[in-house]
Amino acid sequence: MLGRTVAGSVSAALLWPRLQLAAKAAIAAGLAFAIAPFMPGSAADYPYYAPLGALVAMYENVSGSMRQGVQTLVGLAIGVGLAFMLFSLGSPSPVTVAIVMGLGVILAGLPKIGSGSDWIPTAALLVLLVGGHNPDQFSFGYLLQMGVGVSVGIVVNLLVFPPLHFKAAALSLAELRQALAQQLWDMCKALKENWPPEHEDWSRRSEALVAHTRSVRAAVQKADASRRANPRRRLHPRDVEEDYRNLRDLERLTFHIQDVTQVLADVIWATDHPFVIPDGQAAPLADAMALVGDVLHAADEEDAQGQAQLIEEADAAVKALTARIAAEDEHPGAPNAVESILLSLHRMLRVVKSGGGKRESDPSPAGAS
């Protein structure tokens, strides 16, 4: 139930910024088109490029909007210059169009142009074909209207509720933490079932957990980018470096849980695997695994005392079973897989104790999306 609740919260947090971006794009395009007819000279004849520029500059964060807008204008300027160079070859023809496209694609590979690279051949082709007998006027109007649109887009993105993607990052971290706890709980159930267990979905989640960590890293990086050049960051402060630390520790936890998943799956189903889990140790191992899962699950709660108690209980369970294994050797001829799993559980608890299982008490103040 909690996993579905967190997943729904993440979806909502991702949907709202998209709706904001769509609304701001509509506002910016409308404003740009309203301003376009007042541009000087021949530029007023090309008002439809202004809303295009606004749309180009509309990005999910302010710094990205500025970067994308500037890169687009640089690419347009290079493309226009390329077209003027090729006008010396005469009127547009299949040969000149081919040359423009070829050179445009080559120039698009220039470093540090970014999104502007796609506009180099586009601008050159437009000037060559649409500019017709007045390439000077068209180029002036094209660049000016695009520049106006880009400026309007950047200003709108800067002033109209510039997004901070802190909430989505915090919820993504919480969702990954709950997924890791669920994986431990599911493996606990497998240890207590008759072997081979009826439920084996957990054994196929290893790659899914890795993909999940990648998506969470992307969410944290998006939150980091959203605060750059954003005036709202002062009203909604957040320690993004703490998010990165939590992310790195959750990635470590994912690695250890992957290892436990692989070891347990091999013990159950692999025919060429020499390791065993003695019957008398399966139940206490399952209990220790469940307690570690409880620790991860409780990390999203604000009860520090309860969290410390759970860590102490999980640590005691791991140490008790470790001591028991050291005192008895029921299968001297077969390596004991429990030792490997206990080592991974111990490392998970060490990560949690260092702070990896905790998050900040509040993802962000009200209004920081």
mmCIF file with all atom_site columns, C-alpha atoms in Angstrom, residues 177 246 249-250 253 295-296 298-300 307 351-359:
data_model
loop_
_atom_site.group_PDB
_atom_site.id
_atom_site.type_symbol
_atom_site.label_atom_id
_atom_site.label_alt_id
_atom_site.label_comp_id
_atom_site.label_asym_id
_atom_site.label_entity_id
_atom_site.label_seq_id
_atom_site.pdbx_PDB_ins_code
_atom_site.Cartn_x
_atom_site.Cartn_y
_atom_site.Cartn_z
_atom_site.occupancy
_atom_site.B_iso_or_equiv
_atom_site.pdbx_formal_charge
_atom_site.auth_seq_id
_atom_site.auth_comp_id
_atom_site.auth_asym_id
_atom_site.auth_atom_id
_atom_site.pdbx_PDB_model_num
ATOM 1  C CA . ARG A 1 177 ? 14.093 3.072  -0.306 1.00 0.00 ? 177 ARG A CA 1
ATOM 2  C CA . ASN A 1 246 ? 21.470 9.789  0.292  1.00 0.00 ? 246 ASN A CA 1
ATOM 3  C CA . ASP A 1 249 ? 24.169 5.416  -0.083 1.00 0.00 ? 249 ASP A CA 1
ATOM 4  C CA . LEU A 1 250 ? 20.966 4.023  -1.595 1.00 0.00 ? 250 LEU A CA 1
ATOM 5  C CA . LEU A 1 253 ? 22.315 -0.522 -0.537 1.00 0.00 ? 253 LEU A CA 1
ATOM 6  C CA . VAL A 1 295 ? 14.984 -0.314 9.100  1.00 0.00 ? 295 VAL A CA 1
ATOM 7  C CA . LEU A 1 296 ? 14.853 0.911  5.506  1.00 0.00 ? 296 LEU A CA 1
ATOM 8  C CA . ALA A 1 298 ? 11.178 3.283  8.829  1.00 0.00 ? 298 ALA A CA 1
ATOM 9  C CA . ALA A 1 299 ? 13.790 5.689  7.444  1.00 0.00 ? 299 ALA A CA 1
ATOM 10 C CA . ASP A 1 300 ? 10.975 7.728  5.876  1.00 0.00 ? 300 ASP A CA 1
ATOM 11 C CA . GLN A 1 307 ? 14.625 4.154  13.900 1.00 0.00 ? 307 GLN A CA 1
ATOM 12 C CA . VAL A 1 351 ? 25.415 2.268  5.392  1.00 0.00 ? 351 VAL A CA 1
ATOM 13 C CA . VAL A 1 352 ? 22.255 3.101  7.346  1.00 0.00 ? 352 VAL A CA 1
ATOM 14 C CA . LYS A 1 353 ? 24.216 3.989  10.472 1.00 0.00 ? 353 LYS A CA 1
ATOM 15 C CA . SER A 1 354 ? 26.377 6.373  8.457  1.00 0.00 ? 354 SER A CA 1
ATOM 16 C CA . GLY A 1 355 ? 23.229 8.218  7.416  1.00 0.00 ? 355 GLY A CA 1
ATOM 17 C CA . GLY A 1 356 ? 22.311 6.542  4.118  1.00 0.00 ? 356 GLY A CA 1
ATOM 18 C CA . GLY A 1 357 ? 18.978 5.309  5.368  1.00 0.00 ? 357 GLY A CA 1
ATOM 19 C CA . LYS A 1 358 ? 17.770 8.727  6.417  1.00 0.00 ? 358 LYS A CA 1
ATOM 20 C CA . ARG A 1 359 ? 16.360 11.622 4.499  1.00 0.00 ? 359 ARG A CA 1
#
